[in-house]
């Protein structure tokens, strides 16, 4: 019964086209999980590791209620899996899902759409409660006959089995502006183990520098009631795009680099900033091919205000540093206008 219900829900997600349809489908999935999940999700089991804070099992469960994020990521994973099944018709597709949370939202609902012999997956999470929850959901939905291995581990340091060639690597463990959570550290680790033909989801996380008025920029505050698509979002008209600081992708970490910090060039601060007084980091995510999350469509693409230029009036230039060696964070350096 539950398997059939889940199949109907995920098929509606794949077929959805409008914001209202996306919202309805994601809400149905959230309610389905709430109905069948019996493992307690704790708020106090957040884990701090070198590379970021892994959400508590309760916090991870709440992510499904970021409706457009849920729908677009499921659509992206489905599209990538379909492509891989076409490209490799004679064998199973090997999936590594790093940070699956208590619902394994980006893989588990899709299982009924693929034959058991086409899917072989390793699911990682650092929280005991999350792993127990996924085991339970697989059991009650009758999906525990798929070839899935659930491992309680730190995805930042995990090493795959030698014989497991990763076709699809998935990790959605991020906060806005790539702060706090370990998305970059996890991506760096799994990309180093990804097959040359392998697909990384998300494919790109684009980090942009913008001078704007932060309070007037759209920002998602309640993903259950304020869901807006990009055609409905009105950005602040006087914002100034400055530069793309970097893009997290398979190619970025393709060559093994030990750098755990990004350092930008110096950028000139405007003399007149009355219309755009805030220095902000903007995030856009290309999940797979044409499936994207734009600014303020999700909590994880909300703008992040780093500093007000009213606090920088003695300076002429600014440089940005992103450090993910511990808890990911942004900082900046400035040059004195008199030098």
Coordinates of C-alpha atoms in Angstrom, one line a residue:
X1 CA 0.0 0.0 0.0
X2 CA 2.7 2.5 1.0
X3 CA 4.8 1.6 -2.0
X4 CA 1.9 2.4 -4.4
X5 CA 1.2 5.7 -2.6
X6 CA 4.8 6.7 -2.8
X7 CA 4.9 5.8 -6.5
X8 CA 1.9 8.0 -7.2
X9 CA 3.5 10.9 -5.2
X10 CA 6.9 10.7 -7.0
X11 CA 5.3 10.4 -10.4
X12 CA 3.3 13.6 -9.7
X13 CA 6.6 15.3 -8.7
X14 CA 8.2 14.3 -12.0
X15 CA 5.2 15.4 -14.0
X16 CA 4.7 18.7 -12.1
X17 CA 5.2 21.9 -14.1
X18 CA 3.7 24.9 -12.1
X19 CA 4.6 26.3 -8.7
X20 CA 1.2 25.2 -7.4
X21 CA 1.8 21.7 -8.6
X22 CA 5.4 21.6 -7.2
X23 CA 4.1 22.8 -3.8
X24 CA 1.2 20.3 -3.7
X25 CA 3.5 17.4 -4.6
X26 CA 6.2 18.2 -2.1
X27 CA 3.6 18.7 0.6
X28 CA 2.2 15.3 -0.2
X29 CA 5.6 13.7 0.1
X30 CA 6.2 15.5 3.4
X31 CA 2.9 14.3 4.9
X32 CA 3.7 10.8 3.6
X33 CA 7.0 10.7 5.4
X34 CA 5.4 12.1 8.6
X35 CA 2.8 9.3 8.5
X36 CA 5.2 6.4 8.1
X37 CA 8.2 7.5 10.0
X38 CA 8.3 6.1 13.6
X39 CA 12.0 6.7 14.5
X40 CA 12.4 9.7 16.7
X41 CA 14.2 12.6 15.1
X42 CA 16.2 14.5 17.6
X43 CA 17.0 18.2 17.6
X44 CA 20.1 17.9 19.7
X45 CA 22.0 15.3 17.6
X46 CA 23.7 17.8 15.3
X47 CA 27.3 16.8 14.7
X48 CA 30.2 19.1 14.2
X49 CA 33.0 17.8 12.0
X50 CA 36.0 19.3 10.3
X51 CA 34.2 20.8 7.3
X52 CA 30.8 21.8 8.7
X53 CA 27.9 21.0 11.0
X54 CA 25.9 18.0 10.0
X55 CA 22.2 18.8 10.7
X56 CA 20.3 17.0 13.5
X57 CA 18.0 14.3 12.3
X58 CA 15.1 16.6 13.0
X59 CA 16.7 19.4 11.0
X60 CA 17.4 17.1 8.1
X61 CA 13.8 15.9 8.2
X62 CA 12.5 19.4 7.9
X63 CA 14.4 20.0 4.7
X64 CA 11.7 18.2 2.7
X65 CA 9.4 21.1 3.6
X66 CA 11.6 23.4 1.5
X67 CA 9.3 22.6 -1.3
X68 CA 10.9 23.8 -4.5
X69 CA 14.3 22.5 -3.3
X70 CA 12.7 19.0 -2.8
X71 CA 11.0 18.9 -6.1
X72 CA 13.8 20.3 -8.2
X73 CA 16.4 18.0 -6.7
X74 CA 14.2 14.9 -7.1
X75 CA 13.6 15.9 -10.8
X76 CA 17.3 16.4 -11.3
X77 CA 18.2 13.0 -9.8
X78 CA 15.5 11.3 -11.8
X79 CA 16.8 12.9 -15.0
X80 CA 20.4 12.0 -14.3
X81 CA 19.5 8.4 -13.4
X82 CA 17.4 8.0 -16.6
X83 CA 20.4 9.2 -18.6
X84 CA 22.7 6.8 -16.9
X85 CA 20.3 3.9 -17.5
X86 CA 20.3 4.7 -21.2
X87 CA 24.1 5.1 -21.4
X88 CA 24.7 1.9 -19.5
X89 CA 21.8 -0.4 -20.4
X90 CA 23.5 -3.7 -19.5
X91 CA 24.4 -3.1 -15.8
X92 CA 23.3 -1.5 -12.6
X93 CA 23.9 2.2 -11.8
X94 CA 26.1 2.8 -8.8
X95 CA 25.0 5.7 -6.6
X96 CA 26.7 7.3 -3.7
X97 CA 24.3 9.5 -1.6
X98 CA 26.3 11.4 1.0
X99 CA 24.2 12.9 3.8
X100 CA 20.9 11.0 3.1
X101 CA 19.2 12.2 6.3
X102 CA 16.3 10.3 7.9
X103 CA 14.2 10.2 4.7
X104 CA 16.8 9.7 1.9
X105 CA 14.5 12.1 0.0
X106 CA 16.6 12.3 -3.2
X107 CA 16.7 8.6 -3.9
X108 CA 14.2 6.6 -1.9
X109 CA 11.0 8.0 -3.5
X110 CA 12.5 7.3 -7.0
X111 CA 13.2 3.6 -6.4
X112 CA 9.7 2.3 -7.5
X113 CA 10.4 4.0 -10.9
X114 CA 13.4 1.8 -11.6
X115 CA 13.9 -2.0 -11.7
X116 CA 15.7 -3.5 -8.8
X117 CA 18.5 -4.7 -11.0
X118 CA 19.3 -1.2 -12.3
X119 CA 20.0 0.4 -8.9
X120 CA 22.9 -0.2 -6.5
X121 CA 23.4 2.5 -3.9
X122 CA 25.5 3.4 -0.9
X123 CA 23.7 5.8 1.5
X124 CA 25.8 7.7 4.1
X125 CA 24.8 9.7 7.1
X126 CA 26.6 10.6 10.3
X127 CA 23.5 10.3 12.5
X128 CA 22.4 7.0 14.0
X129 CA 18.8 8.1 14.1
X130 CA 18.8 9.0 10.4
X131 CA 20.2 5.6 9.3
X132 CA 17.6 3.8 11.5
X133 CA 14.8 5.9 10.0
X134 CA 15.8 5.1 6.4
X135 CA 15.9 1.3 7.3
X136 CA 12.4 1.6 8.7
X137 CA 11.0 3.5 5.7
X138 CA 12.5 1.0 3.3
X139 CA 10.9 -1.8 5.3
X140 CA 7.4 -0.4 5.5
X141 CA 7.4 0.7 1.8
X142 CA 8.6 -2.7 0.7
X143 CA 11.7 -1.2 -0.9
X144 CA 14.2 -3.1 1.2
X145 CA 14.7 -5.6 -1.6
X146 CA 16.7 -3.0 -3.6
X147 CA 20.5 -3.2 -3.4
X148 CA 21.1 -0.4 -0.8
X149 CA 23.8 -0.2 1.8
X150 CA 23.3 2.2 4.6
X151 CA 26.4 3.3 6.5
X152 CA 26.7 5.5 9.5
X153 CA 29.9 7.6 8.8
X154 CA 31.4 11.0 8.1
X155 CA 31.0 11.6 4.4
X156 CA 33.9 14.1 4.5
X157 CA 36.3 11.2 5.1
X158 CA 34.5 8.2 3.7
X159 CA 36.3 6.0 1.2
X160 CA 34.2 3.9 -1.2
X161 CA 34.9 0.2 -1.8
X162 CA 37.4 -0.3 -4.5
X163 CA 35.1 -2.3 -6.7
X164 CA 32.3 0.3 -6.4
X165 CA 32.7 2.7 -9.4
X166 CA 30.5 5.7 -8.7
X167 CA 28.2 6.6 -11.6
X168 CA 26.1 9.2 -9.7
X169 CA 27.2 11.1 -6.6
X170 CA 24.6 13.1 -4.7
X171 CA 25.1 15.4 -1.8
X172 CA 22.7 18.2 -0.7
X173 CA 24.1 19.3 2.6
X174 CA 24.2 23.0 2.3
X175 CA 23.2 26.3 3.9
X176 CA 22.9 29.6 2.1
X177 CA 26.1 31.0 0.7
X178 CA 27.7 27.6 1.5
X179 CA 28.0 28.6 5.2
X180 CA 27.9 26.3 8.2
X181 CA 27.1 23.0 6.5
X182 CA 29.7 20.6 5.0
X183 CA 28.6 20.7 1.3
X184 CA 32.0 21.7 0.0
X185 CA 34.1 19.4 2.1
X186 CA 31.8 16.4 1.2
X187 CA 31.9 17.4 -2.5
X188 CA 35.7 17.6 -2.4
X189 CA 35.9 14.1 -1.0
X190 CA 33.4 12.3 -3.2
X191 CA 34.6 14.0 -6.5
X192 CA 38.0 12.6 -5.8
X193 CA 36.4 9.1 -6.0
X194 CA 34.0 9.8 -8.8
X195 CA 34.3 7.9 -12.1
X196 CA 35.4 10.0 -15.1
X197 CA 31.9 9.6 -16.6
X198 CA 30.2 10.1 -13.3
X199 CA 27.6 12.7 -12.6
X200 CA 27.7 15.0 -9.6
X201 CA 24.5 16.4 -8.2
X202 CA 24.3 19.3 -7.9
X203 CA 26.3 19.8 -11.0
X204 CA 27.2 23.4 -10.2
X205 CA 26.9 25.7 -7.2
X206 CA 27.5 29.3 -8.4
X207 CA 28.7 31.9 -5.8
X208 CA 28.3 35.5 -6.9
X209 CA 29.4 38.8 -5.4
X210 CA 26.7 41.5 -5.5
X211 CA 26.4 45.0 -4.1
X212 CA 22.8 45.5 -3.2
X213 CA 20.3 46.6 -0.5
X214 CA 19.9 43.4 1.5
X215 CA 16.6 44.2 3.1
X216 CA 15.0 44.8 -0.3
X217 CA 16.2 41.6 -1.9
X218 CA 13.7 38.7 -2.0
X219 CA 14.4 36.1 0.7
X220 CA 12.5 32.9 1.5
X221 CA 11.3 33.0 5.1
X222 CA 8.7 30.3 5.0
X223 CA 8.9 27.6 2.3
X224 CA 5.5 26.3 3.2
X225 CA 3.5 29.5 2.6
X226 CA 5.8 31.8 0.6
X227 CA 6.8 29.6 -2.3
X228 CA 7.5 31.7 -5.4
X229 CA 9.0 30.7 -8.7
X230 CA 11.6 32.8 -10.5
X231 CA 9.0 34.5 -12.6
X232 CA 7.3 35.8 -9.5
X233 CA 10.3 37.0 -7.6
X234 CA 11.2 40.7 -7.9
X235 CA 14.8 41.3 -7.3
X236 CA 16.0 44.7 -6.0
X237 CA 16.3 46.8 -9.1
X238 CA 19.4 48.7 -8.1
X239 CA 21.6 45.7 -7.2
X240 CA 25.0 45.6 -9.0
X241 CA 26.5 42.2 -10.0
X242 CA 30.2 42.4 -9.4
X243 CA 31.7 39.0 -10.2
X244 CA 31.3 35.2 -10.0
X245 CA 33.6 34.4 -7.1
X246 CA 33.7 30.6 -7.8
X247 CA 31.7 27.6 -8.9
X248 CA 31.6 24.3 -7.0
X249 CA 31.6 21.5 -9.6
X250 CA 33.1 18.2 -10.6
X251 CA 35.8 20.1 -12.6
X252 CA 36.8 22.3 -9.6
X253 CA 37.9 19.3 -7.6
X254 CA 38.9 17.2 -10.5
X255 CA 42.5 17.9 -9.8
X256 CA 43.3 16.9 -6.2
X257 CA 43.9 20.2 -4.4
X258 CA 44.7 20.5 -0.7
X259 CA 43.3 24.1 -0.5
X260 CA 40.6 24.5 2.0
X261 CA 40.2 28.2 1.5
X262 CA 39.2 30.4 -1.5
X263 CA 40.7 33.8 -1.7
X264 CA 39.4 36.4 -4.2
X265 CA 41.0 39.3 -5.9
X266 CA 40.5 42.8 -4.4
X267 CA 37.4 44.6 -5.7
X268 CA 36.8 48.3 -5.7
X269 CA 34.2 49.6 -3.4
X270 CA 31.9 52.2 -5.0
X271 CA 32.2 55.8 -4.1
X272 CA 28.4 56.2 -4.1
X273 CA 26.6 53.2 -2.5
X274 CA 23.4 54.9 -1.4
X275 CA 21.3 52.5 -3.6
X276 CA 23.3 49.4 -2.8
X277 CA 25.0 49.7 0.6
X278 CA 25.4 45.9 1.3
X279 CA 28.1 43.5 0.2
X280 CA 26.2 40.2 -0.4
X281 CA 26.9 36.7 -1.5
X282 CA 24.3 35.2 -3.9
X283 CA 23.9 31.5 -4.6
X284 CA 22.4 29.7 -7.7
X285 CA 22.4 25.9 -8.1
X286 CA 22.3 23.9 -11.3
X287 CA 21.1 20.6 -10.1
X288 CA 21.3 18.7 -13.4
X289 CA 21.3 20.1 -16.9
X290 CA 18.4 22.6 -17.1
X291 CA 17.0 22.0 -13.6
X292 CA 18.1 24.9 -11.4
X293 CA 17.3 26.7 -8.2
X294 CA 17.6 30.5 -8.5
X295 CA 18.1 33.1 -5.8
X296 CA 15.4 33.0 -3.0
X297 CA 13.6 30.0 -4.5
X298 CA 14.9 28.0 -1.5
X299 CA 16.4 28.5 1.9
X300 CA 19.7 27.4 0.4
X301 CA 19.7 30.1 -2.3
X302 CA 18.8 33.0 0.0
X303 CA 21.1 36.1 -0.3
X304 CA 23.8 36.4 2.5
X305 CA 24.8 39.9 3.6
X306 CA 28.5 39.9 4.6
X307 CA 29.0 43.5 5.5
X308 CA 27.5 47.0 5.1
X309 CA 29.6 49.5 3.2
X310 CA 28.7 52.1 5.8
X311 CA 31.2 50.2 8.0
X312 CA 33.8 50.4 5.2
X313 CA 33.9 54.1 4.4
X314 CA 37.6 54.4 5.3
X315 CA 38.5 51.7 2.7
X316 CA 38.7 51.5 -1.1
X317 CA 38.9 47.8 -1.9
X318 CA 37.7 44.5 -0.5
X319 CA 38.8 40.9 -0.8
X320 CA 36.8 37.8 0.1
X321 CA 37.9 34.6 1.8
X322 CA 35.8 31.4 2.1
X323 CA 37.2 28.8 4.5
X324 CA 35.7 25.3 4.8
X325 CA 38.5 23.7 6.8
X326 CA 36.3 23.8 9.9
X327 CA 32.8 25.3 10.0
X328 CA 32.4 27.0 6.6
X329 CA 32.4 30.8 6.8
X330 CA 33.1 34.0 4.9
X331 CA 35.4 36.7 5.9
X332 CA 37.0 39.7 4.1
X333 CA 40.1 41.9 4.0
X334 CA 40.1 45.6 3.1
X335 CA 42.6 48.1 1.8
X336 CA 42.9 51.6 3.2
X337 CA 41.8 54.3 0.8
X338 CA 44.9 56.4 1.7
X339 CA 47.4 53.7 0.6

